[in-house]
CSV table of C-alpha atoms in Angstrom, one decimal:
chain,number,residue,atom,x,y,z
H,163,MET,CA,0.0,0.0,0.0
H,164,THR,CA,1.3,3.4,-0.9
H,165,LYS,CA,2.1,6.1,1.6
H,166,SER,CA,-0.7,8.3,0.3
H,167,CYS,CA,-3.2,5.5,0.9
H,168,TYR,CA,-1.9,5.1,4.5
H,169,LEU,CA,-2.2,8.9,5.0
H,170,SER,CA,-5.8,8.9,3.6
H,171,ILE,CA,-6.8,6.1,6.0
H,172,PHE,CA,-5.1,7.9,8.9
H,173,LEU,CA,-6.8,11.2,8.2
H,174,ALA,CA,-10.2,9.5,7.9
H,175,LEU,CA,-9.8,7.7,11.2
H,176,PHE,CA,-8.4,10.8,12.8
H,177,SER,CA,-11.4,12.9,11.6
H,178,THR,CA,-13.8,10.3,12.9
H,179,PHE,CA,-12.0,10.3,16.3
H,180,TRP,CA,-12.3,14.0,16.7
H,181,LEU,CA,-15.9,14.0,15.5
H,182,CYS,CA,-17.3,11.3,17.8
H,183,VAL,CA,-15.3,11.5,21.1
H,184,ASN,CA,-17.7,12.8,23.7
H,185,SER,CA,-16.6,15.9,25.7
H,186,HIS,CA,-18.4,18.6,27.7
H,187,PHE,CA,-17.7,22.2,28.3
H,188,ASP,CA,-19.3,24.9,30.5
H,189,TYR,CA,-21.9,25.7,27.8
H,190,LYS,CA,-23.7,28.2,30.0
H,191,ASP,CA,-20.5,30.2,30.4
H,192,ALA,CA,-19.9,30.1,26.6
H,193,LEU,CA,-23.5,31.3,26.0
H,194,THR,CA,-23.2,34.2,28.4
H,195,LYS,CA,-19.9,35.2,26.9
H,196,SER,CA,-21.2,34.9,23.3
H,197,ILE,CA,-23.9,37.5,24.1
H,198,ILE,CA,-21.3,39.7,25.9
H,199,PHE,CA,-19.3,39.9,22.7
H,200,LEU,CA,-22.4,41.1,20.8
H,201,GLU,CA,-22.7,43.8,23.5
H,202,ALA,CA,-19.1,44.9,22.7
H,203,GLN,CA,-20.1,45.4,19.1
H,204,ARG,CA,-22.8,47.9,19.9
H,205,SER,CA,-22.5,51.3,18.3
H,206,GLY,CA,-23.9,54.5,19.8
H,207,LYS,CA,-24.7,55.6,23.4
H,208,LEU,CA,-24.3,52.6,25.6
H,209,PRO,CA,-26.8,51.7,28.3
H,210,PRO,CA,-25.8,51.7,32.0
H,211,ASP,CA,-26.0,47.8,32.2
H,212,HIS,CA,-23.5,47.4,29.4
H,213,ARG,CA,-21.2,44.6,30.4
H,214,PRO,CA,-17.8,45.0,28.6
H,215,PRO,CA,-16.2,47.5,30.9
H,216,TRP,CA,-13.7,48.9,28.4
H,217,ARG,CA,-16.1,49.7,25.6
H,218,GLY,CA,-17.4,53.3,25.4
H,219,ASP,CA,-19.9,55.4,23.5
H,220,SER,CA,-19.1,55.7,19.8
H,221,ALA,CA,-20.4,57.1,16.5
H,222,LEU,CA,-22.8,59.5,18.2
H,223,ASP,CA,-23.1,61.7,15.0
H,224,ASP,CA,-24.2,59.0,12.6
H,225,GLY,CA,-26.8,60.4,10.2
H,226,LYS,CA,-26.2,64.0,11.2
H,227,GLU,CA,-25.0,65.1,7.8
H,228,ALA,CA,-28.2,63.7,6.2
H,229,GLY,CA,-30.3,65.3,8.9
H,230,VAL,CA,-31.4,62.1,10.5
H,231,ASP,CA,-30.6,60.1,13.6
H,232,LEU,CA,-28.8,56.9,12.7
H,233,VAL,CA,-27.0,56.4,16.0
H,234,GLY,CA,-27.0,52.8,17.2
H,235,GLY,CA,-26.8,49.4,15.6
H,236,TYR,CA,-23.8,47.0,15.5
H,237,TYR,CA,-20.3,47.0,14.1
H,238,ASP,CA,-20.1,43.8,12.0
H,239,ALA,CA,-16.6,42.8,12.9
H,240,GLY,CA,-13.3,44.3,14.1
H,241,ASP,CA,-13.0,47.6,12.2
H,242,ASN,CA,-15.9,49.7,13.5
H,243,VAL,CA,-18.1,49.8,10.4
H,244,LYS,CA,-21.9,49.3,10.4
H,245,TYR,CA,-23.1,47.2,7.5
H,246,GLY,CA,-26.8,46.9,7.2
H,247,PHE,CA,-26.9,43.6,5.3
H,248,PRO,CA,-24.9,41.4,7.8
H,249,MET,CA,-26.4,43.4,10.7
H,250,ALA,CA,-29.9,42.4,9.6
H,251,PHE,CA,-28.8,38.7,9.5
H,252,THR,CA,-27.2,39.0,12.9
H,253,VAL,CA,-30.3,40.4,14.5
H,254,THR,CA,-32.6,38.0,12.8
H,255,THR,CA,-30.6,34.9,13.9
H,256,MET,CA,-30.5,36.3,17.4
H,257,ALA,CA,-34.3,36.5,17.2
H,258,TRP,CA,-34.5,33.0,15.8
H,259,ALA,CA,-32.6,31.7,18.8
H,260,ALA,CA,-35.0,33.5,21.2
H,261,TYR,CA,-38.0,32.2,19.2
H,262,PHE,CA,-37.0,28.6,19.1
H,263,TYR,CA,-34.9,28.2,22.3
H,264,GLU,CA,-36.7,30.7,24.6
H,265,HIS,CA,-37.0,28.2,27.4
H,266,GLU,CA,-33.4,27.1,27.3
H,267,ILE,CA,-32.1,30.7,27.1
H,268,LYS,CA,-34.3,31.7,30.0
H,269,ASP,CA,-33.1,28.7,32.0
H,270,ALA,CA,-29.5,30.0,31.5
H,271,GLY,CA,-30.5,33.5,32.7
H,272,GLU,CA,-29.7,35.2,29.4
H,273,LEU,CA,-33.1,35.8,27.9
H,274,ASN,CA,-33.4,39.5,29.0
H,275,ASN,CA,-29.9,40.2,27.7
H,276,LEU,CA,-30.6,38.6,24.4
H,277,LEU,CA,-33.9,40.5,24.0
H,278,ALA,CA,-32.1,43.7,24.8
H,279,GLY,CA,-29.5,42.8,22.1
H,280,ILE,CA,-32.3,42.2,19.5
H,281,ARG,CA,-33.9,45.5,20.4
H,282,TRP,CA,-30.6,47.3,20.0
H,283,GLY,CA,-30.5,46.2,16.4
H,284,THR,CA,-34.2,46.6,15.6
H,285,ASP,CA,-34.3,50.1,17.0
H,286,TYR,CA,-31.5,51.1,14.7
H,287,PHE,CA,-33.3,49.6,11.7
H,288,LEU,CA,-36.5,51.5,12.6
H,289,LYS,CA,-34.5,54.7,12.5
H,290,ALA,CA,-33.0,53.8,9.1
H,291,SER,CA,-36.4,53.2,7.5
H,292,LEU,CA,-38.6,55.9,9.0
H,293,GLN,CA,-38.9,57.7,5.7
H,294,GLN,CA,-41.3,56.1,3.2
H,295,ASN,CA,-39.6,54.4,0.3
H,296,ARG,CA,-36.2,55.4,1.6
H,297,LEU,CA,-33.7,53.3,3.4
H,298,PHE,CA,-30.5,54.6,5.0
H,299,VAL,CA,-27.5,52.2,4.7
H,300,GLN,CA,-23.7,52.5,5.2
H,301,LEU,CA,-22.6,55.0,3.7
H,302,PHE,CA,-25.5,57.0,2.4
H,303,GLN,CA,-23.6,58.8,-0.4
H,304,PHE,CA,-22.6,55.5,-2.0
H,305,ALA,CA,-26.2,54.2,-2.0
H,306,GLU,CA,-27.4,57.5,-3.4
H,307,GLU,CA,-24.9,57.6,-6.3
H,308,HIS,CA,-25.1,54.0,-7.2
H,309,GLN,CA,-28.7,53.0,-7.1
H,310,GLY,CA,-29.8,49.6,-8.2
H,311,THR,CA,-28.3,46.2,-7.6
H,312,PHE,CA,-24.8,46.1,-6.2
H,313,ASP,CA,-24.0,42.5,-7.3
H,314,GLY,CA,-20.4,42.5,-8.4
H,315,ALA,CA,-20.0,46.2,-7.8
H,316,CYS,CA,-20.1,46.7,-4.0
H,317,PRO,CA,-16.9,46.9,-2.0
H,318,PHE,CA,-17.9,44.7,0.9
H,319,TYR,CA,-20.7,42.1,1.7
H,320,CYS,CA,-21.6,41.6,-1.9
H,321,SER,CA,-24.6,39.3,-2.3
H,322,HIS,CA,-23.2,36.7,-4.7
H,323,SER,CA,-26.3,34.6,-4.3
H,324,GLY,CA,-28.7,37.3,-5.6
H,325,TYR,CA,-31.8,38.4,-3.8
H,326,ASN,CA,-34.3,35.6,-4.2
H,327,ASP,CA,-33.1,33.9,-1.0
H,328,GLU,CA,-33.6,37.1,0.9
H,329,LEU,CA,-37.2,37.4,-0.4
H,330,LEU,CA,-38.0,33.9,0.6
H,331,TRP,CA,-36.3,34.4,4.0
H,332,GLY,CA,-38.2,37.7,4.6
H,333,ALA,CA,-41.6,36.3,3.5
H,334,SER,CA,-41.2,33.2,5.7
H,335,TRP,CA,-40.4,35.3,8.8
H,336,LEU,CA,-43.2,37.8,8.0
H,337,TYR,CA,-45.7,35.0,7.7
H,338,ILE,CA,-44.6,33.5,11.0
H,339,ALA,CA,-44.8,36.9,12.7
H,340,THR,CA,-48.1,38.1,11.2
H,341,LYS,CA,-49.9,35.0,9.8
H,342,ASP,CA,-50.9,37.2,6.9
H,343,PRO,CA,-51.8,34.8,4.0
H,344,LEU,CA,-50.2,37.2,1.5
H,345,TYR,CA,-46.8,36.2,2.7
H,346,LEU,CA,-47.6,32.5,2.6
H,347,GLN,CA,-49.0,33.0,-0.9
H,348,TYR,CA,-45.7,34.6,-2.0
H,349,VAL,CA,-43.8,31.6,-0.5
H,350,ASN,CA,-45.9,29.1,-2.3
H,351,GLU,CA,-46.5,30.8,-5.6
H,352,GLU,CA,-43.8,33.3,-6.3
H,353,SER,CA,-40.6,32.5,-4.4
H,354,THR,CA,-37.5,30.9,-5.7
H,355,SER,CA,-35.8,28.2,-3.7
H,356,ALA,CA,-32.9,25.6,-4.1
H,357,VAL,CA,-31.1,22.9,-2.3
H,358,VAL,CA,-27.8,24.3,-0.9
H,359,ASN,CA,-25.1,23.2,1.4
H,360,GLU,CA,-24.4,26.5,3.1
H,361,PHE,CA,-26.3,28.9,5.4
H,362,SER,CA,-24.9,32.4,5.8
H,363,TRP,CA,-25.6,36.1,5.7
H,364,ASP,CA,-25.4,35.8,1.9
H,365,LEU,CA,-27.1,32.5,1.2
H,366,LYS,CA,-30.3,32.0,3.3
H,367,TYR,CA,-32.2,29.3,1.5
H,368,ALA,CA,-31.4,26.5,4.0
H,369,GLY,CA,-32.6,28.7,6.9
H,370,ALA,CA,-35.9,29.5,5.3
H,371,GLN,CA,-36.4,25.8,4.4
H,372,VAL,CA,-35.9,24.8,8.0
H,373,LEU,CA,-38.3,27.5,9.2
H,374,LEU,CA,-40.9,26.3,6.7
H,375,SER,CA,-40.3,22.7,7.6
H,376,GLN,CA,-41.6,23.5,11.1
H,377,LEU,CA,-44.8,24.9,9.6
H,378,TYR,CA,-45.1,21.8,7.3
H,379,TRP,CA,-44.9,19.4,10.2
H,380,GLU,CA,-47.4,21.6,12.2
H,381,GLY,CA,-50.0,21.0,9.5
H,382,GLN,CA,-49.3,23.2,6.5
H,383,LYS,CA,-48.7,20.4,4.0
H,384,GLU,CA,-48.5,22.7,1.0
H,385,LEU,CA,-44.9,23.5,2.2
H,386,HIS,CA,-43.7,19.9,1.6
H,387,MET,CA,-41.3,21.0,-1.1
H,388,PHE,CA,-39.4,23.2,1.4
H,389,GLN,CA,-39.2,20.3,3.9
H,390,GLN,CA,-37.8,18.1,1.2
H,391,GLN,CA,-35.2,20.8,0.4
H,392,ALA,CA,-34.3,21.0,4.1
H,393,ASP,CA,-33.7,17.3,4.0
H,394,GLY,CA,-31.5,17.9,1.0
H,395,TYR,CA,-29.5,20.4,2.9
H,396,ILE,CA,-28.9,18.0,5.7
H,397,CYS,CA,-27.8,15.3,3.2
H,398,ALA,CA,-25.5,17.7,1.5
H,399,VAL,CA,-23.7,18.5,4.8
H,400,HIS,CA,-23.7,15.7,7.3
H,401,PRO,CA,-20.3,13.9,7.2
H,402,ASP,CA,-22.0,10.4,7.2
H,403,SER,CA,-24.2,11.2,4.2
H,404,PRO,CA,-23.2,9.7,0.8
H,405,TYR,CA,-24.0,13.1,-0.7
H,406,ARG,CA,-21.9,15.2,1.7
H,407,GLN,CA,-20.2,18.1,-0.2
H,408,PRO,CA,-18.3,20.5,2.2
H,409,PHE,CA,-14.7,19.8,3.1
H,410,MET,CA,-14.0,18.4,6.5
H,411,THR,CA,-10.7,19.2,8.1
H,412,PRO,CA,-8.6,16.2,9.5
H,413,GLY,CA,-9.8,17.3,13.0
H,414,GLY,CA,-13.5,17.2,12.0
H,415,LEU,CA,-14.3,20.9,11.3
H,416,ILE,CA,-16.6,21.8,8.4
H,417,HIS,CA,-14.6,24.2,6.2
H,418,PHE,CA,-16.1,26.3,3.4
H,419,ARG,CA,-13.5,29.0,2.9
H,420,ASP,CA,-10.7,30.8,4.7
H,421,GLY,CA,-11.8,34.1,6.3
H,422,ALA,CA,-14.4,33.9,9.1
H,423,ASN,CA,-14.9,30.2,8.4
H,424,SER,CA,-16.3,29.9,11.9
H,425,GLN,CA,-19.5,31.5,10.6
H,426,TYR,CA,-20.2,28.3,8.7
H,427,VAL,CA,-19.5,26.2,11.7
H,428,THR,CA,-22.0,28.0,13.9
H,429,SER,CA,-24.6,28.3,11.2
H,430,THR,CA,-24.4,24.6,10.4
H,431,ALA,CA,-24.5,23.7,14.1
H,432,PHE,CA,-27.5,25.9,14.6
H,433,LEU,CA,-29.6,24.6,11.7
H,434,PHE,CA,-28.7,21.0,12.6
H,435,SER,CA,-29.7,21.6,16.2
H,436,VAL,CA,-33.1,23.1,15.2
H,437,TYR,CA,-33.8,20.4,12.6
H,438,SER,CA,-32.8,17.8,15.2
H,439,ASP,CA,-35.5,19.1,17.5
H,440,LEU,CA,-38.0,19.1,14.7
H,441,LEU,CA,-37.2,15.5,13.8
H,442,ALA,CA,-37.5,14.4,17.4
H,443,ARG,CA,-40.8,16.4,17.9
H,444,HIS,CA,-42.4,14.8,14.9
H,445,ASN,CA,-40.8,11.4,15.1
H,446,VAL,CA,-39.2,11.5,11.6
H,447,GLN,CA,-35.8,10.9,10.1
H,448,VAL,CA,-33.7,12.1,7.1
H,449,ILE,CA,-33.1,9.6,4.4
H,450,CYS,CA,-29.9,10.2,2.4
H,451,GLY,CA,-29.7,7.4,-0.1
H,452,GLU,CA,-29.0,4.2,1.8
H,453,LYS,CA,-28.1,6.2,5.0
H,454,THR,CA,-30.7,7.1,7.5
H,455,LEU,CA,-30.0,10.1,9.9
H,456,THR,CA,-31.8,10.4,13.2
H,457,HIS,CA,-32.3,13.5,15.3
H,458,THR,CA,-29.5,12.1,17.5
H,459,ASP,CA,-27.1,11.9,14.5
H,460,LEU,CA,-27.8,15.6,13.7
H,461,MET,CA,-27.4,16.8,17.2
H,462,CYS,CA,-24.2,14.8,17.7
H,463,PHE,CA,-22.7,16.6,14.7
H,464,ALA,CA,-23.9,20.0,15.9
H,465,LYS,CA,-22.4,19.4,19.3
H,466,GLN,CA,-19.1,18.2,18.0
H,467,GLU,CA,-18.7,21.3,15.7
H,468,MET,CA,-19.4,23.6,18.7
H,469,ASN,CA,-17.0,21.6,20.9
H,470,TYR,CA,-14.3,22.0,18.3
H,471,LEU,CA,-14.6,25.8,18.6
H,472,LEU,CA,-14.6,25.6,22.4
H,473,GLY,CA,-11.4,23.5,22.6
H,474,HIS,CA,-12.0,19.9,21.5
H,475,ASN,CA,-9.7,20.1,18.5
H,476,PRO,CA,-6.2,18.9,17.5
H,477,ALA,CA,-4.6,22.1,18.9
H,478,HIS,CA,-6.4,21.6,22.2
H,479,ARG,CA,-7.2,25.3,22.4
H,480,SER,CA,-10.4,27.4,22.5
H,481,ILE,CA,-11.3,29.6,19.5
H,482,MET,CA,-13.4,31.8,21.8
H,483,VAL,CA,-11.8,34.7,23.5
H,484,GLY,CA,-11.8,34.5,27.3
H,485,PHE,CA,-13.1,30.9,27.4
H,486,GLY,CA,-11.6,27.6,28.0
H,487,HIS,CA,-8.0,26.4,27.5
H,488,ASN,CA,-5.4,28.6,25.9
H,489,PRO,CA,-7.9,31.1,24.3
H,490,PRO,CA,-6.8,33.6,21.7
H,491,LEU,CA,-5.2,36.8,22.9
H,492,HIS,CA,-4.8,38.7,19.6
H,493,ALA,CA,-8.2,39.2,18.2
H,494,HIS,CA,-8.2,41.3,15.0
H,495,HIS,CA,-10.3,44.0,16.6
H,496,ARG,CA,-9.6,47.7,16.7
H,497,GLY,CA,-11.4,48.5,20.0
H,498,ALA,CA,-9.8,45.5,21.9
H,499,SER,CA,-6.3,46.3,20.6
H,500,ILE,CA,-6.2,50.0,21.8
H,501,PRO,CA,-5.8,50.7,25.5
H,502,VAL,CA,-8.4,52.8,27.2
H,503,THR,CA,-7.3,56.4,27.1
H,504,ALA,CA,-8.4,59.7,28.7
H,505,LYS,CA,-11.5,61.3,27.0
H,506,THR,CA,-9.4,64.3,26.2
H,507,GLU,CA,-6.7,62.2,24.4
H,508,ASP,CA,-7.0,62.0,20.6
H,509,VAL,CA,-6.2,58.6,19.0
H,510,THR,CA,-5.7,58.7,15.3
H,511,CYS,CA,-5.8,55.8,12.8
H,512,GLY,CA,-2.1,56.0,12.2
H,513,MET,CA,-1.4,55.8,15.9
H,514,SER,CA,-3.6,52.7,16.3
H,515,PHE,CA,-1.6,50.9,13.6
H,516,ALA,CA,1.9,52.0,14.7
H,517,LEU,CA,1.5,51.7,18.4
H,518,TRP,CA,-0.9,48.8,18.9
H,519,PHE,CA,-2.1,46.9,15.9
H,520,ASN,CA,1.3,46.0,14.3
H,521,THR,CA,2.7,44.5,17.5
H,522,ASP,CA,2.9,41.0,19.0
H,523,ALA,CA,1.6,42.2,22.4
H,524,PRO,CA,-1.8,40.7,23.5
H,525,ASN,CA,-4.8,42.9,23.3
H,526,PRO,CA,-5.1,45.2,26.3
H,527,ASN,CA,-8.9,44.7,26.4
H,528,GLU,CA,-10.4,41.2,26.4
H,529,LEU,CA,-13.0,40.8,23.7
H,530,THR,CA,-14.9,38.4,25.9
H,531,GLY,CA,-16.9,35.7,24.1
H,532,ALA,CA,-15.8,36.5,20.5
H,533,ILE,CA,-15.6,33.4,18.4
H,534,LEU,CA,-12.8,34.2,16.0
H,535,GLY,CA,-12.4,33.3,12.3
H,536,GLY,CA,-10.9,30.0,13.1
H,537,PRO,CA,-8.4,27.5,11.8
H,538,ASP,CA,-7.6,26.7,8.2
H,539,ARG,CA,-8.2,23.5,6.2
H,540,ALA,CA,-5.3,21.8,8.1
H,541,ASP,CA,-6.6,22.7,11.5
H,542,VAL,CA,-3.9,25.3,11.9
H,543,PHE,CA,-4.9,28.4,14.0
H,544,ILE,CA,-2.5,31.4,14.1
H,545,ASP,CA,-3.3,33.8,17.0
H,546,SER,CA,-2.1,36.9,15.3
H,547,ARG,CA,-3.9,40.3,14.8
H,548,MET,CA,-2.4,40.7,11.4
H,549,ASN,CA,-3.8,37.4,10.2
H,550,SER,CA,-7.5,38.4,10.1
H,551,SER,CA,-8.7,35.3,8.4
H,552,TYR,CA,-7.8,33.4,11.6
H,553,THR,CA,-8.5,36.1,14.3
H,554,GLU,CA,-11.3,38.5,13.1
H,555,PRO,CA,-14.6,38.0,15.0
H,556,CYS,CA,-18.0,38.7,13.3
H,557,THR,CA,-21.4,39.3,14.9
H,558,TYR,CA,-23.1,36.6,12.8
H,559,ILE,CA,-20.6,34.0,14.1
H,560,ASN,CA,-21.8,34.5,17.6
H,561,SER,CA,-25.5,35.1,16.9
H,562,LEU,CA,-25.7,31.7,15.3
H,563,ALA,CA,-23.9,30.1,18.3
H,564,ILE,CA,-26.5,31.3,20.8
H,565,GLY,CA,-29.3,28.8,20.2
H,566,VAL,CA,-27.2,25.7,20.1
H,567,LEU,CA,-25.1,26.8,23.2
H,568,ALA,CA,-28.4,27.4,25.1
H,569,LYS,CA,-29.6,23.9,24.1
H,570,LEU,CA,-26.3,22.3,25.2
H,571,ALA,CA,-26.3,24.2,28.4
H,572,HIS,CA,-29.8,23.1,29.2
H,573,LYS,CA,-29.1,19.5,28.5
H,574,ALA,CA,-25.9,19.6,30.6
H,575,LYS,CA,-27.8,21.2,33.5
H,576,HIS,CA,-30.4,18.4,33.4
H,577,HIS,CA,-27.8,15.6,32.7
H,578,GLU,CA,-29.2,14.8,29.3
H,579,LEU,CA,-25.9,14.9,27.4
C-alpha cells in the first residue's frame, strides 16, 4: 500500500475520532460570553448595564450630515463599520434563537440580555427606515450615487447569491410573525428556492427551508417541497451522508473558505440543532440514499462542531476569547487592541496601527466571548492580529452560536448529554 493510501486512511480515522469523542464544556458560560461579545459590538450611546467594561460610546453623530438620527446598531466585525446587510442577518438569527430556544435561554438566565440585544438592532433599523420608500444604509452617499443592484460592484458584503433567498427568508419570517396569508402565498407561488449546502448572511435558502419545515410538520402540507429541500441540505452537509459536499478538516471541522470560516461552523450547528429538535418532535428521520440520519445523529454533529470551537480540536485550544484552555489573545479588533485612554486624548488611525495593531503584544482589552475566524483546512490556527482570516470576529458567528449553546447548556444542566 502506498504512503498516500496510508495517509488517507489515517486522516479519515483521525477525523472520525475527533468527531465522535464525547466531551463537555461549560456551555452556560460560553452562552453568556457569546452575548457579551455582541454587546461589545454595539455602536452609539451605551446603556448603564453594558457589560464589557472597556467599551465606550461611539459614532454619536451618525446620520447628522443627512439630517437624520442613525445612532446605534452594531459593528459587524473588528473595524468599527456598520453594514446593514450582515447586521440584519445577525439580529434575525438572534431573534430565531430567542424564538426557538426561549425556554433554554431563559433557563440560562440570558433571555433578557438577548432580547435587549435584539432590540438594540431593531431600534436602529427602525431609524434607518422611518422615511417612506427610503432606506439609509452605510454609507449613504454610495447608495445615493449607485442606485440599483450592487452584485459584483459593491466593495464589501456583496450578495453573490442574488436576492431571491432574501425574499424567501423575509416572506417566511413575516408569515410566522403576522400570519398574513399574502406572505404564505408569496412563499408558495412566487418564491424561488434551491437545495444548498451553506447557510450564511449571503445564502439564506437553508434557513428559510428549516423555518418552513416547522410549519409543514405543524400541518401546512403545501410546504412539503421546502421540507424536502431542508432534508436535501442535511444530506449535503452531514459527514455520514453519501451526498456530503463540504470539506471536513482532519480534525473534523466543516470548512467552506478561509476568512471567518467559523460562521459556517456555527450556522451549520444551529440549523442541525433546530432540525434535530423538529425531527424528534415529529418522530421523523432524514433519508440520504442508503443512509438514515436520526435526530441524534444531527445533534451529535452540531455538538461536535461547537465543541471544536470551544477547545476539542487537534490544537487543544479554544477559539473563543476568554473561554476555555489557551484562548486567543490577539483578536483582530480595533477596540480591543487599543488601550483605554483619557477622554481628552486623541487617538488617530495612524497611531492605532503604529502603536498597537502591528505588534505582538496581547490585546489590552479582552474581547470576551468573541468566536474568531478559526483555523484553516489543516486545523492550523494562528493567533495573530495581522492574520485576520484566523482572528477576526464577526457578529453573525456569535449570533448563530446562541441557540445551540443554550440547548447544550440546558441538556448539561439536566444531565441529558
